[in-house]
Amino acid sequence: ALYQPADVSKPCCVRVNTLKSDVDCALRELGKQFTVRKDDIVPDLLILPPHTDLHNHPLVLNGSAFLQGKASSMVAAVLAPKPGWEVLDACSAPGNKTVHLAALMGGKGKIIACELNKDRIKRLEDTVRLSGATNIEIRHGDFLNLNPRDSSFSKIRAILLDPSCSGSGTAAQRLDHLLPSHATDVTDTERLNKLSAFQKKALAHALSFPAVERVVYSTCSVNQIENEDVIISVLPLAASHGFQLVTPFPQWHRRGLPVFEGSEHLLRTDPIEDHEGFFIALFVKKSSINDSEE
Ligand code: SAM
């Protein structure tokens, strides 16, 4: 596959960790050195000019702020867990969205963070430590092997599922279209089919936890097979459990590919126009839909 370098015009995004700081404080602090504004959609996200290097900024080094893209920061905000809830992050390392959940819950309640890859657990632990969250329980294992009937999951009200994906929407943009068509990579197709099969299983599994009211599914892929097709595959199951698709950030203009009735509920970001390609879907149990989500 061919790649081009990361988008040079991509703004620098920083998510304020409200467990350690607050948005106005961080805005003032960063404003001493940089041009900075609040994001128009994600309440705890600040936007700085492209090329701003915050890697060694004290707010980042001490965990008051995390370098996290806009689309990535939308996911936990869409799940919107309440303080005191029990929440499951199904595929969690390196933990950016896990600690965002903890911040949105004001450190109250419990988050179970599941991760299959042992090597990535260390990064997850580091992220959790840096965030200052004390209500995150890390579980090393396969999300598909968690038994929804196990008593430790009986109060899980929300699940964030951000499974392994092709990453086709992220910084290095694929230039496969410049290759002659006969060079289309068969192993790529196989890989996508495998990823999609896992994503479908994992989403169906998430929807089967008995007390779950909200499930958010996200990828940093632009491929229909990892996005809309995964959603289509679980629609009958979701309906049988009383879930419906709800529109995350209705003011966002870019929605799902029009491949089924209801795809306007899905959210997409574009790898060029929005600087990264993401996909987000939100399922909510009909009985727990709030007024703003009707
Ligand atoms: N949500 C994370 C964040 O924002 O920092 C990124 C998650 S990454 C896209 C997907 C993660 O899922 C990887 O760390 C991968 O090792 C893990 N994973 C893959 N298959 C899994 C499974 N069956 N059970 C649990 N975790 C899995």
Coordinates of C-alpha atoms and ligand atoms in Angstrom, one line a residue:
A1 CA 0.0 0.0 0.0
L2 CA 1.1 3.6 -0.7
Y3 CA 0.8 6.3 2.0
Q4 CA 1.2 10.0 2.0
P5 CA 2.4 12.0 5.1
A6 CA 0.0 13.2 7.8
D7 CA -2.2 16.1 6.9
V8 CA -0.1 19.3 7.6
S9 CA -3.1 21.5 8.0
K10 CA -4.7 19.4 10.8
P11 CA -5.4 21.5 13.8
C12 CA -3.9 20.5 17.1
C13 CA -6.6 19.2 19.5
V14 CA -6.2 18.8 23.2
R15 CA -8.8 17.3 25.5
V16 CA -8.9 18.8 29.0
N17 CA -9.0 16.1 31.6
T18 CA -11.7 17.5 33.9
L19 CA -10.5 15.2 36.7
K20 CA -7.4 17.4 37.1
S21 CA -8.3 20.7 35.5
D22 CA -11.2 22.6 34.0
V23 CA -11.7 23.9 30.5
D24 CA -11.5 27.6 31.3
C25 CA -8.4 27.1 33.4
A26 CA -6.6 25.2 30.6
L27 CA -7.9 27.7 28.0
R28 CA -6.3 30.6 30.0
E29 CA -3.1 28.7 30.6
L30 CA -2.6 27.7 26.9
G31 CA -3.8 31.1 25.8
K32 CA -0.7 32.7 27.4
Q33 CA 1.4 31.1 24.7
F34 CA -0.9 30.0 21.8
T35 CA -4.1 31.0 19.9
V36 CA -6.6 28.6 21.3
R37 CA -10.4 28.2 21.2
K38 CA -13.1 25.9 22.5
D39 CA -14.3 23.3 20.0
D40 CA -17.8 23.9 18.7
I41 CA -19.1 20.4 19.4
V42 CA -17.0 18.6 22.1
P43 CA -17.3 20.6 25.3
D44 CA -14.0 19.6 26.9
L45 CA -11.9 19.9 23.7
L46 CA -9.6 22.9 22.8
I47 CA -8.4 23.6 19.3
L48 CA -5.0 25.1 18.5
P49 CA -3.3 26.0 15.2
P50 CA -1.7 23.2 13.1
H51 CA 1.9 22.4 14.1
T52 CA 1.4 23.5 17.7
D53 CA 3.6 21.1 19.6
L54 CA 2.2 20.4 23.1
H55 CA 4.0 17.1 23.7
N56 CA 6.2 18.7 26.4
H57 CA 3.7 21.2 27.7
P58 CA 3.2 20.9 31.5
L59 CA -0.6 20.4 31.2
V60 CA 0.1 17.4 28.9
L61 CA 3.0 16.0 31.0
N62 CA 0.9 16.2 34.2
G63 CA -2.3 14.6 32.8
S64 CA -4.4 17.8 32.9
A65 CA -4.8 17.5 29.2
F66 CA -4.6 14.7 26.6
L67 CA -3.6 15.1 23.0
Q68 CA -6.6 13.5 21.4
G69 CA -8.2 14.2 18.0
K70 CA -11.7 15.7 17.7
A71 CA -13.4 12.6 16.3
S72 CA -11.8 10.4 18.9
S73 CA -13.0 12.8 21.6
M74 CA -16.5 12.6 20.3
V75 CA -16.9 8.9 21.1
A76 CA -17.1 9.0 24.9
A77 CA -19.1 12.3 24.7
V78 CA -21.7 10.5 22.6
L79 CA -21.9 7.6 25.1
A80 CA -22.5 10.3 27.8
P81 CA -22.3 8.1 30.9
K82 CA -23.7 9.7 34.1
P83 CA -21.6 9.9 37.3
G84 CA -22.2 6.8 39.4
W85 CA -22.9 4.5 36.4
E86 CA -21.1 1.2 35.7
V87 CA -19.6 1.3 32.3
L88 CA -17.6 -1.2 30.1
D89 CA -14.9 -0.2 27.7
A90 CA -14.7 -3.3 25.6
C91 CA -11.4 -2.8 23.6
S92 CA -9.7 -0.2 25.7
A93 CA -5.9 0.2 25.2
P94 CA -4.2 2.7 25.1
G95 CA -7.1 4.1 27.1
N96 CA -7.7 7.6 25.7
K97 CA -11.5 7.0 25.6
T98 CA -11.5 5.1 28.9
V99 CA -10.1 8.1 30.8
H100 CA -12.4 10.4 28.9
L101 CA -15.3 8.3 30.3
A102 CA -13.9 8.6 33.8
A103 CA -13.7 12.4 33.4
L104 CA -17.3 12.6 32.1
M105 CA -18.4 10.5 35.1
G106 CA -16.6 12.9 37.5
G107 CA -14.6 10.0 38.8
K108 CA -17.8 8.5 40.3
G109 CA -19.1 5.0 39.5
K110 CA -17.1 2.3 37.9
I111 CA -15.4 1.6 34.6
I112 CA -14.3 -1.9 33.5
A113 CA -11.6 -1.6 30.8
C114 CA -11.1 -4.8 28.9
E115 CA -8.0 -5.3 26.7
L116 CA -6.9 -8.5 24.9
N117 CA -3.3 -7.5 24.1
K118 CA -0.9 -7.9 27.1
D119 CA 1.7 -5.6 25.7
R120 CA -0.9 -2.8 25.4
I121 CA -2.1 -3.3 29.0
K122 CA 1.0 -1.4 30.2
R123 CA 0.1 1.6 28.0
L124 CA -3.5 1.4 29.3
E125 CA -2.2 1.4 32.9
D126 CA 0.1 4.4 32.2
T127 CA -2.8 6.4 30.7
V128 CA -5.1 5.6 33.7
R129 CA -2.4 6.6 36.2
L130 CA -1.7 9.9 34.3
S131 CA -5.4 10.7 34.3
G132 CA -5.7 10.4 38.0
A133 CA -8.9 8.2 37.7
T134 CA -9.3 5.8 40.5
N135 CA -12.5 4.0 39.4
I136 CA -11.1 2.0 36.4
E137 CA -10.7 -1.8 36.7
I138 CA -8.5 -3.2 34.0
R139 CA -9.3 -6.7 32.8
H140 CA -6.8 -8.6 30.6
G141 CA -8.8 -10.8 28.2
D142 CA -11.0 -11.2 25.2
F143 CA -14.2 -9.1 25.3
L144 CA -16.0 -11.9 23.4
N145 CA -15.3 -14.2 26.4
L146 CA -16.9 -11.9 29.0
N147 CA -20.1 -13.6 30.0
P148 CA -22.9 -11.0 30.0
R149 CA -24.8 -13.0 32.6
D150 CA -21.8 -12.8 35.0
S151 CA -22.9 -10.9 38.2
S152 CA -19.9 -8.5 37.8
F153 CA -21.6 -7.1 34.6
S154 CA -25.2 -7.0 35.9
K155 CA -25.2 -3.3 36.4
I156 CA -23.3 -2.3 33.3
R157 CA -25.4 0.5 31.8
A158 CA -23.2 1.7 28.9
I159 CA -20.6 0.1 26.7
L160 CA -18.0 1.8 24.5
L161 CA -16.9 -0.5 21.7
D162 CA -13.9 0.9 19.7
P163 CA -12.6 -2.4 18.2
S164 CA -9.5 -3.0 16.2
C165 CA -10.0 -1.7 12.7
S166 CA -8.1 -1.1 9.5
G167 CA -7.2 2.5 10.5
S168 CA -7.9 3.5 6.9
G169 CA -9.3 6.9 8.1
T170 CA -6.3 8.1 10.1
A171 CA -3.3 10.4 9.5
A172 CA -1.4 8.5 6.8
Q173 CA -3.8 8.5 3.9
R174 CA -3.9 5.6 1.7
L175 CA -3.1 6.2 -2.0
D176 CA -4.1 2.8 -3.2
H177 CA -6.2 4.4 -5.9
L178 CA -2.9 5.4 -7.6
L179 CA -2.0 1.7 -8.0
P180 CA -3.0 -0.2 -11.2
S181 CA -6.2 -2.1 -10.5
H182 CA -4.6 -5.5 -10.9
A183 CA -2.4 -4.7 -7.9
T184 CA -5.4 -4.7 -5.6
D185 CA -4.2 -6.5 -2.6
V186 CA -6.0 -9.8 -1.9
T187 CA -4.6 -10.0 1.6
D188 CA -6.2 -6.5 2.3
T189 CA -9.6 -7.9 1.4
E190 CA -9.1 -10.9 3.6
R191 CA -7.9 -8.7 6.4
L192 CA -11.0 -6.4 6.1
N193 CA -13.3 -9.4 6.0
K194 CA -11.7 -10.7 9.2
L195 CA -11.9 -7.4 10.9
S196 CA -15.5 -6.9 9.9
A197 CA -16.4 -10.4 11.2
F198 CA -14.9 -9.6 14.6
Q199 CA -16.5 -6.1 14.7
K200 CA -20.0 -7.6 14.0
K201 CA -19.5 -10.3 16.7
A202 CA -18.3 -7.7 19.2
L203 CA -21.2 -5.3 18.6
A204 CA -23.8 -8.1 18.9
H205 CA -22.1 -9.2 22.1
A206 CA -22.2 -5.6 23.5
L207 CA -25.9 -5.4 22.8
S208 CA -26.5 -8.5 24.8
F209 CA -25.5 -7.3 28.3
P210 CA -28.7 -7.4 30.4
A211 CA -28.7 -3.9 31.9
V212 CA -27.1 -2.0 29.1
E213 CA -29.0 1.1 27.8
R214 CA -26.4 2.8 25.6
V215 CA -23.8 1.3 23.3
V216 CA -21.5 3.4 21.2
Y217 CA -19.6 1.8 18.3
S218 CA -16.7 3.6 16.6
T219 CA -13.8 3.0 14.2
C220 CA -11.1 5.1 12.6
S221 CA -11.9 3.4 9.3
V222 CA -13.6 4.8 6.2
N223 CA -14.6 1.3 4.9
Q224 CA -18.3 0.5 4.6
I225 CA -17.5 -3.1 5.5
E226 CA -16.3 -2.0 9.0
N227 CA -18.9 0.7 9.5
E228 CA -22.4 0.7 8.0
D229 CA -22.3 -3.1 7.2
V230 CA -21.5 -3.8 10.8
I231 CA -24.5 -1.8 12.0
I232 CA -26.8 -3.4 9.4
S233 CA -25.7 -6.8 10.6
V234 CA -27.0 -6.2 14.2
L235 CA -30.2 -4.3 13.4
P236 CA -32.6 -7.2 14.0
L237 CA -30.8 -8.2 17.2
A238 CA -30.7 -4.6 18.4
A239 CA -34.5 -4.2 17.7
S240 CA -35.2 -7.5 19.6
H241 CA -33.4 -6.1 22.7
G242 CA -35.4 -2.8 22.3
F243 CA -32.5 -0.6 21.0
Q244 CA -32.8 2.0 18.3
L245 CA -30.2 4.1 16.5
V246 CA -30.0 7.6 17.9
T247 CA -28.3 10.6 16.1
P248 CA -25.0 11.6 17.8
F249 CA -24.3 15.3 17.4
P250 CA -27.3 16.1 15.1
Q251 CA -25.7 19.4 14.2
W252 CA -22.8 17.5 12.5
H253 CA -23.4 17.5 8.8
R254 CA -21.6 14.3 7.6
R255 CA -23.7 11.2 8.2
G256 CA -23.5 7.5 7.3
L257 CA -23.4 6.3 3.7
P258 CA -27.0 6.0 2.5
V259 CA -27.0 2.2 2.3
F260 CA -30.0 1.5 4.6
E261 CA -33.0 3.3 6.0
G262 CA -31.7 5.0 9.2
S263 CA -28.1 5.6 8.0
E264 CA -28.7 9.3 8.6
H265 CA -28.3 8.5 12.4
L266 CA -24.7 7.5 11.8
L267 CA -21.9 9.9 12.1
R268 CA -18.9 10.0 9.8
T269 CA -15.9 12.3 9.6
D270 CA -13.9 12.7 6.4
P271 CA -10.2 11.9 6.2
I272 CA -9.5 15.0 4.1
E273 CA -12.1 17.6 5.0
D274 CA -12.2 16.8 8.7
H275 CA -8.5 15.7 8.8
E276 CA -9.4 12.1 10.0
G277 CA -11.9 9.5 9.0
F278 CA -14.0 8.2 11.8
F279 CA -17.3 6.5 12.2
I280 CA -19.7 6.6 15.2
A281 CA -23.0 4.8 15.8
L282 CA -25.1 5.1 19.0
F283 CA -27.7 2.6 20.1
V284 CA -30.0 3.5 22.9
K285 CA -32.7 1.4 24.6
K286 CA -36.0 3.0 23.7
S287 CA -37.1 3.2 27.4
S288 CA -34.1 5.3 28.3
I289 CA -33.9 7.8 25.4
N290 CA -33.8 11.3 26.8
D291 CA -35.8 14.3 25.3
S292 CA -32.8 15.8 23.5
E293 CA -32.2 12.5 21.7
E294 CA -35.8 12.0 20.3
Ligands
SAM1 N1 -10.3 2.9 22.5 C1 -8.9 3.0 22.5 C2 -8.4 4.4 22.8 O1 -9.2 5.3 22.4 O2 -7.3 4.6 23.3 C3 -8.3 2.4 21.2 C4 -8.8 1.0 21.0 S1 -7.9 0.2 19.7 C5 -8.8 0.8 18.3 C6 -8.6 -1.4 19.8 C7 -8.0 -2.2 20.9 O3 -8.8 -3.4 21.0 C8 -6.6 -2.7 20.7 O4 -5.8 -2.3 21.9 C9 -6.7 -4.2 20.6 O5 -5.6 -4.9 21.2 C10 -8.0 -4.5 21.4 N2 -8.7 -5.7 21.1 C11 -8.7 -6.4 19.9 N3 -9.5 -7.5 20.0 C12 -10.0 -7.5 21.3 C13 -10.8 -8.4 22.0 N4 -11.3 -9.5 21.4 N5 -11.1 -8.1 23.3 C14 -10.5 -7.1 23.9 N6 -9.7 -6.2 23.3 C15 -9.4 -6.4 22.0

